[in-house]
Amino acid sequence: MAAQNIKPLRDVVIGKYDQLRTRERVVLDIDGKEVGVYFEGDEVRAWLNVCPHGGGPVCQGKIMPRTVHNFLPGGKSGGLGHHESERNIVCPWHGYEFGILSGEHPIKSDVKLIAVPVRISDGDVILSV
Ligand code: FES
């Protein structure tokens, strides 16, 4: 079996948390890899800018409240609505949606964005790429 050429992760400081969190998202190119970094409340997540559906630039899609199907008492449909707090990233190519915090498709939980390790240390936002 051939040895695999796996590079170790390295930390990249992308900026100050207090400044970056004023934007809900930044998309960066780091060594040829595009990464979307999302600030949601006090949480931060980073996802590879490659949609698991067809390779589209998912992190450049709109951010929208998660769509929910409302039901009336008795089980009748109350139509579609939006979740009060959960928001999704909508891929611009075919509209697949992914939770900002979970990276999961709302129905197909095995279809997920690829996480990039991110942390905050001494006020810096640091990606491991
Ligand atoms: S490539 Fe993203 S929904 Fe198809």
PDB file of C-alpha atoms in Angstrom, residues 1-122:
ATOM      1  CA  MET A   1       0.000   0.000   0.000  1.00  0.00           C
ATOM      2  CA  ALA A   2       1.369   3.426  -0.962  1.00  0.00           C
ATOM      3  CA  ALA A   3       1.945   5.945   1.771  1.00  0.00           C
ATOM      4  CA  GLN A   4      -0.519   8.807   1.699  1.00  0.00           C
ATOM      5  CA  ASN A   5       0.748  12.345   1.495  1.00  0.00           C
ATOM      6  CA  ILE A   6      -1.240  13.979   4.289  1.00  0.00           C
ATOM      7  CA  LYS A   7      -0.150  17.438   5.312  1.00  0.00           C
ATOM      8  CA  PRO A   8      -0.438  18.327   8.986  1.00  0.00           C
ATOM      9  CA  LEU A   9      -2.892  21.080   9.860  1.00  0.00           C
ATOM     10  CA  ARG A  10      -1.513  24.526  10.490  1.00  0.00           C
ATOM     11  CA  ASP A  11      -3.138  27.389  12.345  1.00  0.00           C
ATOM     12  CA  VAL A  12      -4.045  30.538  10.451  1.00  0.00           C
ATOM     13  CA  VAL A  13      -5.177  33.664  12.310  1.00  0.00           C
ATOM     14  CA  ILE A  14      -7.865  35.264  10.156  1.00  0.00           C
ATOM     15  CA  GLY A  15      -8.591  38.324  12.321  1.00  0.00           C
ATOM     16  CA  LYS A  16     -10.030  39.618  15.539  1.00  0.00           C
ATOM     17  CA  TYR A  17     -13.257  38.044  16.750  1.00  0.00           C
ATOM     18  CA  ASP A  18     -14.813  41.374  17.756  1.00  0.00           C
ATOM     19  CA  GLN A  19     -14.296  42.791  14.278  1.00  0.00           C
ATOM     20  CA  LEU A  20     -15.201  39.686  12.294  1.00  0.00           C
ATOM     21  CA  ARG A  21     -18.381  38.921  14.234  1.00  0.00           C
ATOM     22  CA  THR A  22     -19.925  42.186  13.033  1.00  0.00           C
ATOM     23  CA  ARG A  23     -20.252  40.363   9.703  1.00  0.00           C
ATOM     24  CA  GLU A  24     -22.338  37.235   9.653  1.00  0.00           C
ATOM     25  CA  ARG A  25     -19.940  35.508   7.261  1.00  0.00           C
ATOM     26  CA  VAL A  26     -16.583  35.835   5.599  1.00  0.00           C
ATOM     27  CA  VAL A  27     -15.325  33.633   2.771  1.00  0.00           C
ATOM     28  CA  LEU A  28     -11.559  33.275   2.547  1.00  0.00           C
ATOM     29  CA  ASP A  29      -9.068  31.609   0.248  1.00  0.00           C
ATOM     30  CA  ILE A  30      -6.365  29.938   2.296  1.00  0.00           C
ATOM     31  CA  ASP A  31      -3.711  28.156   0.292  1.00  0.00           C
ATOM     32  CA  GLY A  32      -6.209  27.527  -2.503  1.00  0.00           C
ATOM     33  CA  LYS A  33      -8.936  26.212  -0.180  1.00  0.00           C
ATOM     34  CA  GLU A  34     -12.041  28.378   0.156  1.00  0.00           C
ATOM     35  CA  VAL A  35     -13.522  28.457   3.629  1.00  0.00           C
ATOM     36  CA  GLY A  36     -16.688  30.173   4.841  1.00  0.00           C
ATOM     37  CA  VAL A  37     -16.567  31.377   8.439  1.00  0.00           C
ATOM     38  CA  TYR A  38     -19.932  32.072  10.075  1.00  0.00           C
ATOM     39  CA  PHE A  39     -20.730  34.050  13.182  1.00  0.00           C
ATOM     40  CA  GLU A  40     -24.059  33.100  14.729  1.00  0.00           C
ATOM     41  CA  GLY A  41     -24.743  34.579  18.161  1.00  0.00           C
ATOM     42  CA  ASP A  42     -21.678  33.722  20.224  1.00  0.00           C
ATOM     43  CA  GLU A  43     -20.857  30.731  18.040  1.00  0.00           C
ATOM     44  CA  VAL A  44     -18.393  30.487  15.194  1.00  0.00           C
ATOM     45  CA  ARG A  45     -18.274  27.771  12.537  1.00  0.00           C
ATOM     46  CA  ALA A  46     -16.139  27.242   9.463  1.00  0.00           C
ATOM     47  CA  TRP A  47     -17.145  25.164   6.447  1.00  0.00           C
ATOM     48  CA  LEU A  48     -15.297  24.254   3.297  1.00  0.00           C
ATOM     49  CA  ASN A  49     -16.833  26.169   0.394  1.00  0.00           C
ATOM     50  CA  VAL A  50     -17.748  22.984  -1.465  1.00  0.00           C
ATOM     51  CA  CYS A  51     -21.349  21.773  -1.497  1.00  0.00           C
ATOM     52  CA  PRO A  52     -21.726  18.028  -0.796  1.00  0.00           C
ATOM     53  CA  HIS A  53     -24.495  17.862  -3.411  1.00  0.00           C
ATOM     54  CA  GLY A  54     -22.607  18.905  -6.507  1.00  0.00           C
ATOM     55  CA  GLY A  55     -19.537  20.875  -5.539  1.00  0.00           C
ATOM     56  CA  GLY A  56     -21.099  24.335  -5.714  1.00  0.00           C
ATOM     57  CA  PRO A  57     -19.810  27.363  -3.784  1.00  0.00           C
ATOM     58  CA  VAL A  58     -22.194  26.799  -0.882  1.00  0.00           C
ATOM     59  CA  CYS A  59     -20.668  29.437   1.384  1.00  0.00           C
ATOM     60  CA  GLN A  60     -21.565  32.147  -1.093  1.00  0.00           C
ATOM     61  CA  GLY A  61     -25.247  31.298  -0.817  1.00  0.00           C
ATOM     62  CA  LYS A  62     -27.912  33.269   0.997  1.00  0.00           C
ATOM     63  CA  ILE A  63     -28.458  32.894   4.716  1.00  0.00           C
ATOM     64  CA  MET A  64     -32.139  32.357   5.507  1.00  0.00           C
ATOM     65  CA  PRO A  65     -34.310  31.184   8.387  1.00  0.00           C
ATOM     66  CA  ARG A  66     -34.844  27.426   8.271  1.00  0.00           C
ATOM     67  CA  THR A  67     -38.065  26.506   6.469  1.00  0.00           C
ATOM     68  CA  VAL A  68     -40.536  24.565   8.600  1.00  0.00           C
ATOM     69  CA  HIS A  69     -43.834  22.897   7.785  1.00  0.00           C
ATOM     70  CA  ASN A  70     -46.514  24.035  10.219  1.00  0.00           C
ATOM     71  CA  PHE A  71     -49.287  21.702  11.297  1.00  0.00           C
ATOM     72  CA  LEU A  72     -52.672  22.702  12.705  1.00  0.00           C
ATOM     73  CA  PRO A  73     -54.390  20.828  15.548  1.00  0.00           C
ATOM     74  CA  GLY A  74     -55.666  17.596  14.061  1.00  0.00           C
ATOM     75  CA  GLY A  75     -52.703  17.249  11.750  1.00  0.00           C
ATOM     76  CA  LYS A  76     -53.794  19.416   8.825  1.00  0.00           C
ATOM     77  CA  SER A  77     -51.111  21.402   7.089  1.00  0.00           C
ATOM     78  CA  GLY A  78     -50.722  24.970   8.204  1.00  0.00           C
ATOM     79  CA  GLY A  79     -48.391  25.746   5.331  1.00  0.00           C
ATOM     80  CA  LEU A  80     -44.755  26.611   5.325  1.00  0.00           C
ATOM     81  CA  GLY A  81     -43.119  29.031   7.694  1.00  0.00           C
ATOM     82  CA  HIS A  82     -39.759  29.906   9.100  1.00  0.00           C
ATOM     83  CA  HIS A  83     -38.033  28.778  12.281  1.00  0.00           C
ATOM     84  CA  GLU A  84     -37.712  31.543  14.890  1.00  0.00           C
ATOM     85  CA  SER A  85     -33.991  31.199  15.478  1.00  0.00           C
ATOM     86  CA  GLU A  86     -32.345  28.542  13.286  1.00  0.00           C
ATOM     87  CA  ARG A  87     -30.820  29.756  10.054  1.00  0.00           C
ATOM     88  CA  ASN A  88     -29.536  27.894   7.034  1.00  0.00           C
ATOM     89  CA  ILE A  89     -27.023  28.451   4.295  1.00  0.00           C
ATOM     90  CA  VAL A  90     -28.680  28.018   0.888  1.00  0.00           C
ATOM     91  CA  CYS A  91     -26.390  26.723  -1.856  1.00  0.00           C
ATOM     92  CA  PRO A  92     -26.626  29.030  -4.879  1.00  0.00           C
ATOM     93  CA  TRP A  93     -26.492  26.192  -7.411  1.00  0.00           C
ATOM     94  CA  HIS A  94     -29.525  24.002  -6.605  1.00  0.00           C
ATOM     95  CA  GLY A  95     -30.869  25.342  -3.313  1.00  0.00           C
ATOM     96  CA  TYR A  96     -29.796  22.641  -0.880  1.00  0.00           C
ATOM     97  CA  GLU A  97     -29.890  24.042   2.636  1.00  0.00           C
ATOM     98  CA  PHE A  98     -27.504  23.405   5.509  1.00  0.00           C
ATOM     99  CA  GLY A  99     -27.681  24.515   9.137  1.00  0.00           C
ATOM    100  CA  ILE A 100     -25.186  27.250   9.904  1.00  0.00           C
ATOM    101  CA  LEU A 101     -24.245  25.630  13.204  1.00  0.00           C
ATOM    102  CA  SER A 102     -24.672  21.941  12.335  1.00  0.00           C
ATOM    103  CA  GLY A 103     -23.662  21.943   8.671  1.00  0.00           C
ATOM    104  CA  GLU A 104     -26.399  19.344   8.137  1.00  0.00           C
ATOM    105  CA  HIS A 105     -29.062  19.190   5.464  1.00  0.00           C
ATOM    106  CA  PRO A 106     -32.378  19.465   7.372  1.00  0.00           C
ATOM    107  CA  ILE A 107     -33.772  16.173   6.035  1.00  0.00           C
ATOM    108  CA  LYS A 108     -30.746  14.181   4.939  1.00  0.00           C
ATOM    109  CA  SER A 109     -28.545  14.354   8.039  1.00  0.00           C
ATOM    110  CA  ASP A 110     -25.845  12.304   6.315  1.00  0.00           C
ATOM    111  CA  VAL A 111     -25.412  15.126   3.769  1.00  0.00           C
ATOM    112  CA  LYS A 112     -23.166  17.573   5.565  1.00  0.00           C
ATOM    113  CA  LEU A 113     -20.819  20.418   4.920  1.00  0.00           C
ATOM    114  CA  ILE A 114     -17.172  19.690   5.604  1.00  0.00           C
ATOM    115  CA  ALA A 115     -16.097  21.333   8.835  1.00  0.00           C
ATOM    116  CA  VAL A 116     -12.866  23.270   9.127  1.00  0.00           C
ATOM    117  CA  PRO A 117     -11.600  23.442  12.725  1.00  0.00           C
ATOM    118  CA  VAL A 118     -12.006  26.967  14.081  1.00  0.00           C
ATOM    119  CA  ARG A 119     -11.427  28.424  17.534  1.00  0.00           C
ATOM    120  CA  ILE A 120     -11.119  31.739  19.305  1.00  0.00           C
ATOM    121  CA  SER A 121      -7.996  32.362  21.325  1.00  0.00           C
ATOM    122  CA  ASP A 122      -6.925  35.673  22.903  1.00  0.00           C
TER     123      ASP A 122
END
